[in-house]
Amino acid sequence: MEFYRLLTKRDSQKENKTSPTGTPATINPRNMIGEIENRSTYVLAIKSDVETQGEFINSLIRAVETAEFTDMSDVEAFIKWLDGELSCLVDERAVLKHFPQWPEKKADALREAAFSYRDLKNLESEVSSFKDNPKQLFIQSLRRIQALQDRRAYWKEVLTTLKEQGTVPARDTGNYTSPGNGCWTPVSSMKLSSLTLAKAYMRRVTKELKYNESSQEQDLLLQGVRFAFRVHQFAGGFDAETKHAFEELRNVGTGQQKQ
């Protein structure tokens, strides 16, 4: 140890002499020793978990291996429980790699499915409660609505694939099939709630065309109609309220309500 300290001291003195900035670039042996000790403590903690938590981990292995679900809310609850149980380990990945029977691919697939389900629920909640803010700039408002619809279009594609294949896209699920399409929000409900976005978009464009002079009126009209068409295709049609919003947009576009 004394020899090591002597070497590091010489190296520090050498760097101090040659440093072009004049800033000492010292190495504190005590810090390095402390880091080594901390690392050793970490390794020992992992070893302790491996040796003492075997029965507990084996019970989790059985829980994951036998887990079957018919509803995504149950998957979400299971993963929340599983992550809570694993949080008692000093390092989940480092400990579990010592248990080759741990069903890592299935656990990861379930975790990814639960994360995706939460994302979908948040999106549905955001869309269903969406209200356009009249104080928000016109372009920002349209971009916000467009971003929501783009996310919905992505999820429609995911759920359609799920319906056809009976799987959830995942990074590496191996031979494990993620929770099937029966667990997920039906595509039909997503289609209907998209009409909320279509109405908000068309009404915002209608208001802009009706009350604000612009040299790009034709472009704005086309933008509104294009968005309406996309949602019409996505949802498979309009309800009465959305049809009314489209009629208002068309009337303003043809000059019938221009003020």
Short mmCIF file of C-alpha atoms in Angstrom, two decimals:
data_model
loop_
_atom_site.label_atom_id
_atom_site.label_comp_id
_atom_site.label_asym_id
_atom_site.label_seq_id
_atom_site.Cartn_x
_atom_site.Cartn_y
_atom_site.Cartn_z
CA MET A 1 0.00 0.00 0.00
CA GLU A 2 2.87 2.39 0.85
CA PHE A 3 4.47 1.66 -2.53
CA TYR A 4 1.15 2.42 -4.29
CA ARG A 5 0.82 5.72 -2.45
CA LEU A 6 4.39 6.66 -3.35
CA LEU A 7 3.75 6.00 -7.04
CA THR A 8 0.51 7.99 -7.12
CA LYS A 9 2.20 10.85 -5.29
CA ARG A 10 5.03 10.96 -7.86
CA ASP A 11 2.52 10.80 -10.71
CA SER A 12 0.57 13.67 -9.18
CA GLN A 13 3.67 15.81 -8.81
CA LYS A 14 4.66 15.09 -12.41
CA GLU A 15 1.26 16.18 -13.75
CA ASN A 16 1.36 19.35 -11.63
CA LYS A 17 4.64 20.35 -13.26
CA THR A 18 3.49 19.72 -16.84
CA SER A 19 -0.11 20.97 -16.63
CA PRO A 20 -0.49 23.76 -19.26
CA THR A 21 -3.40 25.34 -17.35
CA GLY A 22 -1.62 25.40 -14.04
CA THR A 23 -4.51 23.48 -12.46
CA PRO A 24 -3.30 20.58 -10.33
CA ALA A 25 -4.59 17.25 -11.60
CA THR A 26 -4.17 15.25 -8.42
CA ILE A 27 -5.27 11.76 -7.57
CA ASN A 28 -6.26 11.21 -3.98
CA PRO A 29 -5.33 7.67 -2.94
CA ARG A 30 -7.89 7.78 -0.12
CA ASN A 31 -10.67 8.43 -2.63
CA MET A 32 -9.54 5.53 -4.78
CA ILE A 33 -9.31 3.23 -1.78
CA GLY A 34 -12.79 4.32 -0.72
CA GLU A 35 -14.13 3.60 -4.18
CA ILE A 36 -12.62 0.12 -4.13
CA GLU A 37 -14.13 -0.50 -0.71
CA ASN A 38 -17.54 0.70 -1.87
CA ARG A 39 -17.32 -1.54 -4.90
CA SER A 40 -16.43 -4.46 -2.70
CA THR A 41 -19.42 -3.70 -0.47
CA TYR A 42 -21.68 -3.66 -3.54
CA VAL A 43 -20.35 -7.02 -4.76
CA LEU A 44 -20.75 -8.51 -1.31
CA ALA A 45 -24.33 -7.23 -1.13
CA ILE A 46 -25.14 -8.94 -4.44
CA LYS A 47 -23.52 -12.15 -3.22
CA SER A 48 -25.53 -11.94 -0.02
CA ASP A 49 -28.80 -11.56 -1.95
CA VAL A 50 -27.93 -14.53 -4.15
CA GLU A 51 -27.20 -16.68 -1.11
CA THR A 52 -30.06 -15.59 1.15
CA GLN A 53 -32.90 -14.69 -1.22
CA GLY A 54 -32.97 -17.92 -3.22
CA GLU A 55 -36.30 -19.18 -1.89
CA PHE A 56 -37.90 -15.76 -2.36
CA ILE A 57 -36.65 -15.47 -5.95
CA ASN A 58 -37.78 -19.01 -6.75
CA SER A 59 -41.29 -18.05 -5.63
CA LEU A 60 -41.18 -15.09 -8.03
CA ILE A 61 -39.98 -17.38 -10.80
CA ARG A 62 -43.01 -19.61 -10.30
CA ALA A 63 -45.32 -16.58 -10.23
CA VAL A 64 -44.00 -15.29 -13.57
CA GLU A 65 -43.93 -18.70 -15.23
CA THR A 66 -47.54 -19.48 -14.33
CA ALA A 67 -48.92 -15.99 -14.94
CA GLU A 68 -51.80 -15.85 -17.43
CA PHE A 69 -54.07 -12.89 -18.07
CA THR A 70 -57.32 -12.03 -19.80
CA ASP A 71 -57.26 -8.32 -19.03
CA MET A 72 -54.45 -5.80 -19.42
CA SER A 73 -55.29 -4.12 -16.12
CA ASP A 74 -54.32 -7.41 -14.45
CA VAL A 75 -50.99 -7.37 -16.31
CA GLU A 76 -50.38 -3.83 -15.11
CA ALA A 77 -51.19 -4.79 -11.51
CA PHE A 78 -48.98 -7.90 -11.72
CA ILE A 79 -45.97 -5.94 -12.98
CA LYS A 80 -46.46 -3.31 -10.30
CA TRP A 81 -46.46 -6.08 -7.69
CA LEU A 82 -43.47 -7.85 -9.25
CA ASP A 83 -41.36 -4.70 -9.44
CA GLY A 84 -42.23 -3.96 -5.82
CA GLU A 85 -41.04 -7.41 -4.78
CA LEU A 86 -37.82 -7.12 -6.77
CA SER A 87 -37.05 -3.69 -5.33
CA CYS A 88 -35.79 -5.34 -2.13
CA LEU A 89 -32.78 -6.68 -4.06
CA VAL A 90 -29.64 -4.57 -4.10
CA ASP A 91 -29.48 -4.83 -7.91
CA GLU A 92 -32.24 -6.75 -9.68
CA ARG A 93 -30.36 -7.56 -12.89
CA ALA A 94 -27.10 -8.42 -11.16
CA VAL A 95 -28.81 -10.78 -8.71
CA LEU A 96 -31.20 -12.45 -11.15
CA LYS A 97 -28.43 -13.34 -13.61
CA HIS A 98 -27.30 -15.87 -11.00
CA PHE A 99 -30.65 -17.64 -11.42
CA PRO A 100 -30.62 -19.09 -14.96
CA GLN A 101 -34.19 -20.32 -14.56
CA TRP A 102 -35.48 -16.74 -14.20
CA PRO A 103 -37.98 -16.23 -17.11
CA GLU A 104 -36.40 -12.97 -18.22
CA LYS A 105 -38.01 -12.81 -21.66
CA LYS A 106 -41.51 -13.36 -20.33
CA ALA A 107 -41.02 -10.87 -17.49
CA ASP A 108 -39.66 -8.25 -19.91
CA ALA A 109 -42.52 -8.87 -22.35
CA LEU A 110 -45.09 -8.46 -19.58
CA ARG A 111 -43.34 -5.32 -18.34
CA GLU A 112 -43.29 -3.83 -21.84
CA ALA A 113 -46.95 -4.72 -22.37
CA ALA A 114 -47.87 -3.05 -19.07
CA PHE A 115 -45.92 0.06 -20.02
CA SER A 116 -47.63 0.18 -23.42
CA TYR A 117 -51.02 -0.27 -21.78
CA ARG A 118 -50.37 2.67 -19.45
CA ASP A 119 -49.34 4.78 -22.43
CA LEU A 120 -52.53 3.84 -24.25
CA LYS A 121 -54.68 4.60 -21.19
CA ASN A 122 -53.03 7.99 -20.79
CA LEU A 123 -53.62 8.75 -24.46
CA GLU A 124 -57.28 7.75 -24.24
CA SER A 125 -57.73 9.92 -21.17
CA GLU A 126 -56.00 12.86 -22.84
CA VAL A 127 -58.17 12.59 -25.95
CA SER A 128 -61.47 12.05 -24.16
CA SER A 129 -60.88 15.10 -21.96
CA PHE A 130 -59.39 17.22 -24.74
CA LYS A 131 -60.54 20.82 -24.93
CA ASP A 132 -59.07 23.31 -27.33
CA ASN A 133 -57.54 26.34 -25.64
CA PRO A 134 -58.69 29.47 -27.52
CA LYS A 135 -55.76 31.41 -26.03
CA GLN A 136 -53.25 29.04 -27.59
CA LEU A 137 -51.71 30.12 -30.88
CA PHE A 138 -53.49 28.72 -33.93
CA ILE A 139 -50.51 26.76 -35.25
CA GLN A 140 -49.65 25.38 -31.81
CA SER A 141 -53.23 24.23 -31.33
CA LEU A 142 -53.29 22.38 -34.65
CA ARG A 143 -49.93 20.75 -33.94
CA ARG A 144 -51.17 19.57 -30.56
CA ILE A 145 -54.28 17.98 -32.08
CA GLN A 146 -52.24 16.48 -34.92
CA ALA A 147 -49.77 14.95 -32.48
CA LEU A 148 -52.59 13.26 -30.56
CA GLN A 149 -54.10 11.87 -33.75
CA ASP A 150 -50.71 10.59 -34.93
CA ARG A 151 -50.31 8.70 -31.65
CA ARG A 152 -53.78 7.24 -32.07
CA ALA A 153 -52.99 6.16 -35.62
CA TYR A 154 -49.87 4.42 -34.32
CA TRP A 155 -51.89 2.57 -31.68
CA LYS A 156 -54.53 1.58 -34.19
CA GLU A 157 -51.79 -0.06 -36.26
CA VAL A 158 -50.41 -1.81 -33.18
CA LEU A 159 -53.81 -3.11 -32.10
CA THR A 160 -54.72 -4.17 -35.62
CA THR A 161 -51.48 -6.17 -35.79
CA LEU A 162 -52.29 -7.60 -32.38
CA LYS A 163 -55.72 -8.69 -33.56
CA GLU A 164 -54.25 -10.41 -36.60
CA GLN A 165 -51.29 -12.06 -34.90
CA GLY A 166 -52.46 -12.35 -31.30
CA THR A 167 -49.23 -10.81 -30.01
CA VAL A 168 -47.97 -7.50 -28.72
CA PRO A 169 -44.86 -6.11 -30.46
CA ALA A 170 -41.97 -6.51 -28.03
CA ARG A 171 -38.20 -6.29 -28.24
CA ASP A 172 -37.36 -9.92 -27.62
CA THR A 173 -40.08 -12.14 -26.27
CA GLY A 174 -38.52 -15.38 -27.46
CA ASN A 175 -41.16 -18.09 -27.61
CA TYR A 176 -43.43 -16.18 -25.26
CA THR A 177 -46.57 -14.56 -26.63
CA SER A 178 -47.49 -11.30 -24.93
CA PRO A 179 -51.06 -10.75 -23.65
CA GLY A 180 -53.46 -11.26 -26.54
CA ASN A 181 -55.74 -8.83 -28.31
CA GLY A 182 -58.66 -9.61 -26.01
CA CYS A 183 -56.83 -7.79 -23.20
CA TRP A 184 -56.55 -4.48 -25.01
CA THR A 185 -58.80 -1.49 -25.69
CA PRO A 186 -60.95 -2.25 -28.76
CA VAL A 187 -59.98 -0.37 -31.90
CA SER A 188 -63.64 0.68 -32.28
CA SER A 189 -63.52 2.80 -29.12
CA MET A 190 -60.38 4.54 -30.37
CA LYS A 191 -62.10 5.33 -33.65
CA LEU A 192 -65.06 6.96 -31.96
CA SER A 193 -63.00 9.12 -29.61
CA SER A 194 -60.95 10.37 -32.57
CA LEU A 195 -64.03 12.35 -33.60
CA THR A 196 -63.33 14.64 -30.63
CA LEU A 197 -60.05 15.63 -32.25
CA ALA A 198 -61.64 16.06 -35.68
CA LYS A 199 -64.27 18.44 -34.32
CA ALA A 200 -61.68 20.50 -32.43
CA TYR A 201 -59.42 20.72 -35.48
CA MET A 202 -62.14 21.70 -37.93
CA ARG A 203 -63.68 24.25 -35.57
CA ARG A 204 -60.31 25.90 -35.01
CA VAL A 205 -59.67 26.14 -38.75
CA THR A 206 -63.22 27.40 -39.33
CA LYS A 207 -62.74 30.13 -36.74
CA GLU A 208 -59.42 31.16 -38.28
CA LEU A 209 -60.93 31.37 -41.77
CA LYS A 210 -64.04 33.15 -40.55
CA TYR A 211 -62.54 35.93 -38.46
CA ASN A 212 -58.93 36.38 -39.57
CA GLU A 213 -57.81 37.60 -42.96
CA SER A 214 -55.06 35.47 -44.41
CA SER A 215 -53.30 35.14 -47.73
CA GLN A 216 -53.17 31.38 -47.14
CA GLU A 217 -56.90 30.74 -46.76
CA GLN A 218 -56.90 28.04 -49.42
CA ASP A 219 -54.02 26.23 -47.73
CA LEU A 220 -55.77 26.41 -44.35
CA LEU A 221 -58.98 25.07 -45.83
CA LEU A 222 -57.12 22.22 -47.49
CA GLN A 223 -55.33 21.48 -44.22
CA GLY A 224 -58.62 21.27 -42.34
CA VAL A 225 -60.28 19.10 -44.97
CA ARG A 226 -57.27 16.79 -45.15
CA PHE A 227 -57.32 16.24 -41.39
CA ALA A 228 -61.07 15.62 -41.49
CA PHE A 229 -60.60 13.09 -44.27
CA ARG A 230 -57.91 11.23 -42.33
CA VAL A 231 -60.11 10.95 -39.26
CA HIS A 232 -63.09 9.96 -41.43
CA GLN A 233 -61.00 7.10 -42.81
CA PHE A 234 -59.66 6.25 -39.36
CA ALA A 235 -63.08 6.21 -37.67
CA GLY A 236 -65.05 4.82 -40.60
CA GLY A 237 -67.35 7.84 -40.77
CA PHE A 238 -68.61 10.86 -38.82
CA ASP A 239 -71.32 11.22 -36.22
CA ALA A 240 -73.92 14.01 -36.47
CA GLU A 241 -71.88 16.55 -34.48
CA THR A 242 -68.72 15.95 -36.49
CA LYS A 243 -70.70 16.22 -39.74
CA HIS A 244 -72.00 19.59 -38.57
CA ALA A 245 -68.44 20.79 -37.87
CA PHE A 246 -67.45 19.68 -41.37
CA GLU A 247 -70.41 21.52 -42.93
CA GLU A 248 -69.39 24.70 -41.13
CA LEU A 249 -65.85 24.34 -42.44
CA ARG A 250 -67.10 23.75 -45.97
CA ASN A 251 -69.49 26.72 -45.83
CA VAL A 252 -66.74 29.06 -44.69
CA GLY A 253 -64.45 27.65 -47.35
CA THR A 254 -66.99 28.39 -50.08
CA GLY A 255 -67.62 31.90 -48.73
CA GLN A 256 -71.13 31.28 -47.42
CA GLN A 257 -70.31 32.38 -43.87
CA LYS A 258 -67.34 34.65 -44.47
CA GLN A 259 -67.55 37.85 -42.42
#
